[in-house]
Short mmCIF file of C-alpha atoms and ligand atoms in Angstrom, two decimals:
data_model
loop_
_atom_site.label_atom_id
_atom_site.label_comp_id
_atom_site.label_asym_id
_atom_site.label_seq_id
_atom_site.Cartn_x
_atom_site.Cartn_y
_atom_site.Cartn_z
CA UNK A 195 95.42 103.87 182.37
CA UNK A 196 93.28 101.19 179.99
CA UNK A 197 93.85 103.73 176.75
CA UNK A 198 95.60 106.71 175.68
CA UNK A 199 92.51 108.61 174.34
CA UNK A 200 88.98 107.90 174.52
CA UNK A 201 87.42 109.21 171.47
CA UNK A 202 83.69 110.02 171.79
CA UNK A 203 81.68 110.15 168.59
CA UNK A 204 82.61 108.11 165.70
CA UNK A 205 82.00 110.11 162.98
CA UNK A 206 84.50 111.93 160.41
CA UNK A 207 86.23 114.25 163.00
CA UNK A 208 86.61 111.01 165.53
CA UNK A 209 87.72 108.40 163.15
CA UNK A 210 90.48 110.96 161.50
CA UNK A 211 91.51 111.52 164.83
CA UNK A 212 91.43 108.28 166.08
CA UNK A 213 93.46 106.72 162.60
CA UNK A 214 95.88 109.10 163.36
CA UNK A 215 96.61 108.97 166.72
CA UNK A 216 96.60 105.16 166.39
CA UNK A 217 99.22 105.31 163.76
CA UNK A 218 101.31 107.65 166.31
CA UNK A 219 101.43 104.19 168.25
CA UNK A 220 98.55 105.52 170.80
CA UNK A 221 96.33 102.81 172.45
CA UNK A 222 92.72 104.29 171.52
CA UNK A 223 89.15 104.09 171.68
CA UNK A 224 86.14 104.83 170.16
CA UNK A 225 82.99 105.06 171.64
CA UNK A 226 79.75 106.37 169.56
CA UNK A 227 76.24 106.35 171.05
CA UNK A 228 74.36 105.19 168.08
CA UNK A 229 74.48 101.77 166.69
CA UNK A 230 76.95 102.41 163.38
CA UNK A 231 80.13 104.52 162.74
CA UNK A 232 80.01 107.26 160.59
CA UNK A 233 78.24 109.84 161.97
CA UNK A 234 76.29 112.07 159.85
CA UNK A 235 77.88 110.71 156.87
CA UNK A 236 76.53 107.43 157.28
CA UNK A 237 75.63 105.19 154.08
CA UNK A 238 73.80 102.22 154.07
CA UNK A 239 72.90 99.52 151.35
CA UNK A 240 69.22 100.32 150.28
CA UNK A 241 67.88 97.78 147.27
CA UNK A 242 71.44 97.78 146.01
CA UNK A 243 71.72 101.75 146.26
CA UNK A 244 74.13 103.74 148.70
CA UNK A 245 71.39 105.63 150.76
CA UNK A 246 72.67 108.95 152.77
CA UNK A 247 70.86 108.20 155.86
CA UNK A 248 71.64 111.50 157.25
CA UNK A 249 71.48 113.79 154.05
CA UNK A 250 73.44 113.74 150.91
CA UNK A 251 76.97 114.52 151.78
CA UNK A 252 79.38 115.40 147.99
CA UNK A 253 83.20 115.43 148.85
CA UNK A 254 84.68 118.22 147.93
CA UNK A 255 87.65 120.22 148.60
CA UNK A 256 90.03 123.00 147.11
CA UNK A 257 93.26 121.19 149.46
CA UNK A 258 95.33 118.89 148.32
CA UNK A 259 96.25 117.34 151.78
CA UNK A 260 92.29 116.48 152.32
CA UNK A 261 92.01 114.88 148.96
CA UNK A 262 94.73 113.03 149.49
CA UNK A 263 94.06 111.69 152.74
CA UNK A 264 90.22 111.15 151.84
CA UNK A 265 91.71 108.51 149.01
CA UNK A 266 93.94 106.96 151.39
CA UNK A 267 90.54 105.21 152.58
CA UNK A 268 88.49 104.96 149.27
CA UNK A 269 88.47 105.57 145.95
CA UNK A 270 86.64 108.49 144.50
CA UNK A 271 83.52 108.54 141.68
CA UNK A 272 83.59 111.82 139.61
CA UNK A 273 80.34 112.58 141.12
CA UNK A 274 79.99 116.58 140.32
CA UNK A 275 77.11 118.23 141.93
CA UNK A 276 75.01 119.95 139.92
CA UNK A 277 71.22 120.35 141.69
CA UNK A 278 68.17 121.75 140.12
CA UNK A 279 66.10 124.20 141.53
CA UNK A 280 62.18 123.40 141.61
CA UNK A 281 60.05 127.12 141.98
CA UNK A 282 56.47 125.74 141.30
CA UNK A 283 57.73 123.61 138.61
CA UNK A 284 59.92 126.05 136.83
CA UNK A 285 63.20 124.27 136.77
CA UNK A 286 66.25 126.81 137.25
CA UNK A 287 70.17 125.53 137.02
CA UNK A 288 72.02 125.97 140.58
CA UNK A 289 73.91 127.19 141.48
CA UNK A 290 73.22 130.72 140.11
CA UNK A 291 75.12 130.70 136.56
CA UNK A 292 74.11 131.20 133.10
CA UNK A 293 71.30 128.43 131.94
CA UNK A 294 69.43 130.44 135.79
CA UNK A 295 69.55 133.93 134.03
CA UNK A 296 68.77 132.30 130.89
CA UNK A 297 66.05 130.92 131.92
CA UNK A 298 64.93 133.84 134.00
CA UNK A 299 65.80 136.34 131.81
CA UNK A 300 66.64 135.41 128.43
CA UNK A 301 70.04 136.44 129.26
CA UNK A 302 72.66 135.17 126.65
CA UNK A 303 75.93 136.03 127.28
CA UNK A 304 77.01 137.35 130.56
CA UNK A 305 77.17 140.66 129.99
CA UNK A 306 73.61 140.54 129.36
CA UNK A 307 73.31 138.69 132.84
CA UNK A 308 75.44 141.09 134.18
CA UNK A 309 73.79 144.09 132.99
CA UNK A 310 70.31 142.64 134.69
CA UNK A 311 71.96 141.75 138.06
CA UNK A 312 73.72 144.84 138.69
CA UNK A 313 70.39 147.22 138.16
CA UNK A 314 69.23 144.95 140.70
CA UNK A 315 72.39 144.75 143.49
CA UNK A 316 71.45 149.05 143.19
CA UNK A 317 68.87 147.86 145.57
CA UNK A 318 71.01 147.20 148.48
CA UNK A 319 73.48 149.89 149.29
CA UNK A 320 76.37 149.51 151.98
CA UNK A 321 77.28 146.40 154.22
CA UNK A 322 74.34 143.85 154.01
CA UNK A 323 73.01 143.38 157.61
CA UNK A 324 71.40 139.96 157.22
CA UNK A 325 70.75 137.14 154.85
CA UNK A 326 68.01 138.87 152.45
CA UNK A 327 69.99 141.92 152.17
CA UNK A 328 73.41 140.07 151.32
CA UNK A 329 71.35 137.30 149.07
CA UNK A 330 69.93 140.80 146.76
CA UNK A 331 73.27 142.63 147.33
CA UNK A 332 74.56 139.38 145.46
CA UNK A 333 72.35 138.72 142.95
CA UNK A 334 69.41 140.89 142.77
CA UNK A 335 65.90 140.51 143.81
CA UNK A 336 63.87 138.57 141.17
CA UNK A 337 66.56 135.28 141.81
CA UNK A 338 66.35 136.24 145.69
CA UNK A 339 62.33 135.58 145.53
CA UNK A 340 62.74 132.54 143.58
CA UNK A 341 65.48 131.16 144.14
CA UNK A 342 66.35 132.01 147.89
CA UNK A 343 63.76 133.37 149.97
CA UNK A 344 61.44 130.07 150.40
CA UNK A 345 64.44 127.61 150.71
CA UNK A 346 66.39 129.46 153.41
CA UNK A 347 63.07 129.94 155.43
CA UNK A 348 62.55 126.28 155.05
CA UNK A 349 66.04 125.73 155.65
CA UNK A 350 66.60 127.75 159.12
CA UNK A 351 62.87 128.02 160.05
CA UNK A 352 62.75 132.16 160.24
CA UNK A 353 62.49 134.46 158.15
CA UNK A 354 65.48 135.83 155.74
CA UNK A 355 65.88 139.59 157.51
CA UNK A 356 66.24 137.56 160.79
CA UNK A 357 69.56 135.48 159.16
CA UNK A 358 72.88 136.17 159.16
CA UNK A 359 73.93 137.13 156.01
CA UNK A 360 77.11 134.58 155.85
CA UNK A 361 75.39 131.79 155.09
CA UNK A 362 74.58 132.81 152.10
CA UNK A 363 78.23 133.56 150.99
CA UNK A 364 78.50 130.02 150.34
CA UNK A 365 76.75 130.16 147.41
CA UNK A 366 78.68 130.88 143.94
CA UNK A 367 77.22 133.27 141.13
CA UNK A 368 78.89 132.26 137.98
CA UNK A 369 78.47 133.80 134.47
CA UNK A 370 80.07 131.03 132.72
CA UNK A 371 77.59 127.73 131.87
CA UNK A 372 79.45 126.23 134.46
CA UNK A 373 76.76 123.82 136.68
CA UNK A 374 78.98 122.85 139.19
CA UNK A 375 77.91 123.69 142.80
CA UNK A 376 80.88 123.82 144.25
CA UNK A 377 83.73 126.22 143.50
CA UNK A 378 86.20 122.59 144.02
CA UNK A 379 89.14 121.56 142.31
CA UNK A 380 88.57 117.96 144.03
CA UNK A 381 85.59 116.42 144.06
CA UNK A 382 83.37 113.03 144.02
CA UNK A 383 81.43 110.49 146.17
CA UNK A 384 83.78 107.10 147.66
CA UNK A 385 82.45 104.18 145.53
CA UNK A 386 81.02 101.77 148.06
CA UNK A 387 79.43 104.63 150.76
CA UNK A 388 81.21 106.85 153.28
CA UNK A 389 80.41 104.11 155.52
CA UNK A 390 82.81 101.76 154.14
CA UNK A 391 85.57 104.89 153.61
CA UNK A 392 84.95 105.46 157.69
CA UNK A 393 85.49 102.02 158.54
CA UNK A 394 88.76 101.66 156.61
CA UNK A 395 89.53 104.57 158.97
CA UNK A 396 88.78 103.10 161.89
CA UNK A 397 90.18 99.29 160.93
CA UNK A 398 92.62 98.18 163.69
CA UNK A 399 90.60 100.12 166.21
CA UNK A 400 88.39 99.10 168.50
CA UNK A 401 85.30 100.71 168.38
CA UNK A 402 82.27 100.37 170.87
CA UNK A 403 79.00 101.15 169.38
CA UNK A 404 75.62 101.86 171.04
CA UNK A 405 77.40 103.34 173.89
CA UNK A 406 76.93 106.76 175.76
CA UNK A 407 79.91 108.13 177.18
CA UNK A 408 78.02 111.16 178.86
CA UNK A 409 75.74 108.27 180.54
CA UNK A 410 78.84 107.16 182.31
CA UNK A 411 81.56 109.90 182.19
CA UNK A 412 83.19 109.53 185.25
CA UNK A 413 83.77 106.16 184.30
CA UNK A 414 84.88 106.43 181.09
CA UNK A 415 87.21 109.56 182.18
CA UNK A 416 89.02 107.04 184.69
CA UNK A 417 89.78 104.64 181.86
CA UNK A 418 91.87 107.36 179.06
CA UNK A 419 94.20 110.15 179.85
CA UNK A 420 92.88 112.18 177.13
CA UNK A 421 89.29 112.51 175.65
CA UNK A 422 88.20 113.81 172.12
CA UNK A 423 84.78 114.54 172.53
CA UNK A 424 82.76 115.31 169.01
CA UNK A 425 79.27 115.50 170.55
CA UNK A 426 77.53 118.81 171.10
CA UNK A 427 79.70 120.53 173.59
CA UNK A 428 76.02 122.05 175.64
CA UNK A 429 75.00 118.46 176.09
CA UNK A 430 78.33 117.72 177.54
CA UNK A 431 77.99 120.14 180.12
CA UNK A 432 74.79 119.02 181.30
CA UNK A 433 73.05 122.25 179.65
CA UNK A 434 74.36 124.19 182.05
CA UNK A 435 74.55 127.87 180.91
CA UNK A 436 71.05 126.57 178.66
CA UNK A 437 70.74 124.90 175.41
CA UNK A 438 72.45 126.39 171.98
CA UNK A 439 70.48 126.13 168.79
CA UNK A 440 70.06 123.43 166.61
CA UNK A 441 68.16 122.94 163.46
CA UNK A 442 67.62 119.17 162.58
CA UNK A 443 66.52 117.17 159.33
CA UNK A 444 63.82 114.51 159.13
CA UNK A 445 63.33 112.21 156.32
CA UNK A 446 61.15 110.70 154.56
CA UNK A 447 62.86 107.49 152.66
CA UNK A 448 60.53 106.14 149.54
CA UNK A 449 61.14 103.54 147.05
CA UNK A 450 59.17 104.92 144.15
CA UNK A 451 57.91 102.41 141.60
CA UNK A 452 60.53 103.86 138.78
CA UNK A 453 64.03 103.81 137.73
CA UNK A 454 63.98 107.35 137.41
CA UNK A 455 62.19 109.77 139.55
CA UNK A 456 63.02 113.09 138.64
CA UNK A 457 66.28 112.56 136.87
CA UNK A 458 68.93 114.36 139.06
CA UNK A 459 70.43 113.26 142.64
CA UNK A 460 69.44 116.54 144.00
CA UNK A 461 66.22 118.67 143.53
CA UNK A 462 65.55 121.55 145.92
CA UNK A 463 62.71 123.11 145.85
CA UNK A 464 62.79 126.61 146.23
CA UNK A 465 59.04 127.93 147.01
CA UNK A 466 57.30 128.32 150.51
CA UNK A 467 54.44 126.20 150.06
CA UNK A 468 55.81 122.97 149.59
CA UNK A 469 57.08 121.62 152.77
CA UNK A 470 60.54 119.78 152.23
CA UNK A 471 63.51 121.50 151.40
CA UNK A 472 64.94 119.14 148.87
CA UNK A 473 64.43 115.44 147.11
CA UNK A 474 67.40 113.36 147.02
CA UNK A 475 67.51 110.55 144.49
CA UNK A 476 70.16 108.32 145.88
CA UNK A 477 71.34 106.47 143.13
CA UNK A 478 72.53 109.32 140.81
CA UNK A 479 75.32 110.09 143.15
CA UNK A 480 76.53 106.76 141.68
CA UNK A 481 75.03 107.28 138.14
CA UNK A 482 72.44 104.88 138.71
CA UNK A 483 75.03 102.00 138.24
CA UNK A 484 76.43 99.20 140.96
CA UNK A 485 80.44 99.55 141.26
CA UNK A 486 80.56 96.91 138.41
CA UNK A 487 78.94 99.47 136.03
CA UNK A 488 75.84 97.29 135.79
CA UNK A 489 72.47 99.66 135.97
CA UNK A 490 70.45 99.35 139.21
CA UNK A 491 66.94 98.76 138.74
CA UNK A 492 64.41 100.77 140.55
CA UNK A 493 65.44 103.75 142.75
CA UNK A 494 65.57 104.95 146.78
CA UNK A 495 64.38 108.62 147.08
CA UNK A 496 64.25 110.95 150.30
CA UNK A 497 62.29 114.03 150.75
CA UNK A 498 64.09 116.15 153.56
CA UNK A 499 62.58 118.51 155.85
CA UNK A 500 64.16 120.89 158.38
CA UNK A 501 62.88 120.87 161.80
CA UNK A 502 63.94 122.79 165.12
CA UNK A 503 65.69 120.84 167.37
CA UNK A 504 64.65 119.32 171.10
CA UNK A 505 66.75 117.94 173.79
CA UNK A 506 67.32 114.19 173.13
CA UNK A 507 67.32 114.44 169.38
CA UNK A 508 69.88 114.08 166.45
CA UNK A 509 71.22 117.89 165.99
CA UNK A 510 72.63 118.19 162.41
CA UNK A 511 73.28 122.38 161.87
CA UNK A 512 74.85 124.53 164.28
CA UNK A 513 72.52 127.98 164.30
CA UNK A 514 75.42 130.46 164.15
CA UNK A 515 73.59 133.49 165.16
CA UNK A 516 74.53 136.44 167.78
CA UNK A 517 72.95 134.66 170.73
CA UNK A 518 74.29 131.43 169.90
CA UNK A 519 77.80 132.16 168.90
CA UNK A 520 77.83 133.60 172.40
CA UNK A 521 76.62 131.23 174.38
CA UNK A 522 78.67 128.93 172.92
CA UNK A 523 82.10 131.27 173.55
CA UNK A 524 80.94 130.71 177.25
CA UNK A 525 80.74 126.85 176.84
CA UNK A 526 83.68 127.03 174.91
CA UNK A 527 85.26 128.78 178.46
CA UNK A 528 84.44 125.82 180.51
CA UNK A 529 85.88 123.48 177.80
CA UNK A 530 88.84 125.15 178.15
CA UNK A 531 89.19 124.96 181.85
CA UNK A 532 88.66 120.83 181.33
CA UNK A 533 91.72 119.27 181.77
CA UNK A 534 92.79 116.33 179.59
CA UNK A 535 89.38 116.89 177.23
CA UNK A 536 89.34 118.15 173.52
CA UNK A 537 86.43 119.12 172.06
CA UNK A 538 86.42 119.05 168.34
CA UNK A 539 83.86 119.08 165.04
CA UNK A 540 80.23 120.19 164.05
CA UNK A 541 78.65 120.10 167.03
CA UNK A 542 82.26 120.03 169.57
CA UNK A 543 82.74 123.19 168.09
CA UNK A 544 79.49 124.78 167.15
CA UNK A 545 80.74 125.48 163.28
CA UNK A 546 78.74 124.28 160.14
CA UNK A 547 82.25 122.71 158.75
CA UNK A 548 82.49 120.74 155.75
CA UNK A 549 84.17 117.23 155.23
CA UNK A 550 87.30 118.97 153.85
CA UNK A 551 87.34 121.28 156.95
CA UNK A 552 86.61 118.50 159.48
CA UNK A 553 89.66 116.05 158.40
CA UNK A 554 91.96 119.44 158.47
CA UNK A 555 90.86 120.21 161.98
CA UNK A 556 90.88 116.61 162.75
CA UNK A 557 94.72 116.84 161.80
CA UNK A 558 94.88 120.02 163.46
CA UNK A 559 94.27 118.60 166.71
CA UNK A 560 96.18 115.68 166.84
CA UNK A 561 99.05 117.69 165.64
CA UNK A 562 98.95 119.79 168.68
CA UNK A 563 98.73 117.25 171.23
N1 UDP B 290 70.41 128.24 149.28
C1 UDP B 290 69.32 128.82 148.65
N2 UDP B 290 68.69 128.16 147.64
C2 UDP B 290 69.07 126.93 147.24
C3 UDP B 290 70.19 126.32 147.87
C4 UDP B 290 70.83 127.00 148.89
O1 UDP B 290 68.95 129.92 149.00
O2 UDP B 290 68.44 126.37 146.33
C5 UDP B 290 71.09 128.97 150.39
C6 UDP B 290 70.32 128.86 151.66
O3 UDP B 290 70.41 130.10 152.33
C7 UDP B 290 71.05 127.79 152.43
C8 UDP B 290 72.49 127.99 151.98
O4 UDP B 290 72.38 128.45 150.64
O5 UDP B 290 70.88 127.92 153.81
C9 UDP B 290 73.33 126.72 152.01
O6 UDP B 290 72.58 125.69 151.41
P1 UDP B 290 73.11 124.26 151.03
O7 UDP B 290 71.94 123.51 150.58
O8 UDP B 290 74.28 124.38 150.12
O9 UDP B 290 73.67 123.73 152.41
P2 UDP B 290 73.72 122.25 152.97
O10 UDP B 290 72.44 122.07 153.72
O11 UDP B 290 73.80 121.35 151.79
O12 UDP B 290 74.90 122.22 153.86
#
């Protein structure tokens, strides 16, 4: 055998694996379709600004052990998200805490917040049976129609009673002034892009780009004893028991004639009429300043937009609904039965996982092999 493992997909899940097994004294390699590593958490250098080309992605991560590994490979800004909420140009504070209610409601302390949100939780009464229910049961109706409805519609293309009400449990509700999205103890961008952080990863290993292992699999199988594949696991059998669910993100990169467009890295924009979901402004993930401290001039913006998903394109967000999640348990019984092949991340495993969550797997994996 040529290598130990192939590892298909070079993206966080693939290069944590691969680093690891490589430092285990395995001969490895890395094969990714598209022309750079990275995956979905590829950077790249945009009039001296760190563009997300696949959608901002913040680092963060309540475990010790991922911190600590992700600053084996980079060094961390104190980036702290903190997005604003656009609702036909009323601005609101995400995530929900108390500059939202004050602004909604006048609310000043949090009992007053309180007081407000729980006449309106009344409204929803036993287990919440999908998204709109559990978003009201949370936090009432009034932030619900502002705040919710018109992004998560956008978001997963369907309407909120046709969701399933987890998704929205990612979402704090805070009634401290506390703007940070993310209930995080760790948290910040990698100065320089996650591209460089991925390559640091991967350095020592070699890594074939522009390559499709499913073009060729018998191939490729012949030349490893094990595989980690990180692609979606439907593709990888051919489609066989039919196509799972994907919801994809187009977007539409502008360099504005400004050095600042609307003053925040991320705005969402929470209404139904307006057609993208969010507007990143690139270089405030960085505080608009090059890694010398110097201010960059000008600015990189991109207005995102959720799409459904068709054979041959990029798929970004597992749709973990009923008929999904069951369709991919029977996938996930053929994986099984493949001998010598691992399937592992986003779309290997058909879970919306964070960064945090994809290097523990990652570690996971190779521990058990
Ligand atoms: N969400 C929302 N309003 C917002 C932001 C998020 O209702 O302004 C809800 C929405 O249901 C969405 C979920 O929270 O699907 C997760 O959104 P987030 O933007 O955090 O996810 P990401 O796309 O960044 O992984």
């Amino acid at each position: 055998m040529k290598y130990d493992f192939i590892i298909v997909g070079a993206g966080l899940f693939g290069a944590v694996c691969a680093r690891e097994l490589k430092d285990k004294g395995k001969k490895v390699l890395v094969l990714d379709r598209r022309d750079h590593v990275a995956g979905n958490i590829y950077t790249e250098k945009v009039a001296g600004i760190n563009v997300h080309k696949y959608g901002a992605h913040i680092f963060h991560t309540n475990s010790a052990e991922a911190w600590a590994y992700v600053n084996r490979f980079a060094s961390f800004n104190r980036y702290t998200n903190a997005p604003v909420a656009n609702y036909r140009g009323e601005i609101y504070s995400l995530p929900f805490n108390m500059y939202t209610f004050n602004r909604l409601w006048g609310a000043v302390t949090p009992e007053d917040a309180k007081k407000i949100i729980e006449a309106q939780r009344e409204e929803v009464r036993g287990e919440p049976q999908n998204l709109e229910q559990q978003a009201i049961r949370l936090v009432g109706r009034d932030i619900y129609e502002k705040l919710i409805k018109g992004y998560t519609q956008k978001q997963w293309g369907r309407p909120c009673d046709r969701l399933p009400a987890f998704i929205i449990r990612r979402l704090p509700v805070r009634f401290t002034y506390d703007t940070n999205y993310f209930d995080a103890l760790y948290q910040g961008i990698p100065i320089g892009g996650y591209t460089r952080m991925v390559e640091n990863m991967l350095s020592g290993i070699e890594v074939v780009t522009g390559t499709d292992y499913l073009k060729d699999k018998a191939r490729w199988r012949s030349m490893a004893d094990m595989v980690i594949f990180t692609g979606a696991i439907d593709e990888y059998f051919g489609y066989e028991l039919g196509e799972m669910e994907y919801r994809r993100v187009e977007f539409e990169t502008e360099v504005p004639d400004t050095d600042n467009f609307q003053g925040n890295a991320v705005v969402n924009y929470t209404d139904e009429a307006t057609p993208f979901t969010r507007v990143i402004e690139h270089k405030w993930f960085e505080f608009g300043r090059d890694e010398t401290g110097k201010p960059i001039p000008g600015t990189v913006i991109s207005r995102e937009y959720s799409r459904s998903w068709k054979r041959g394109q990029e798929p970004y967000y597992p749709v973990n609904d009923e008929k999904n999640t069951l369709l991919y348990s029977r996938y996930k019984a053929l994986a099984d039965k493949e001998k010598g092949v691992y399937f592992g991340g986003r779309l290997g495993q058909y879970r919306y996982f964070d960064m945090d969550a994809t290097i523990l797997s990652a570690l996971e994996l190779v521990k058990r092999l």
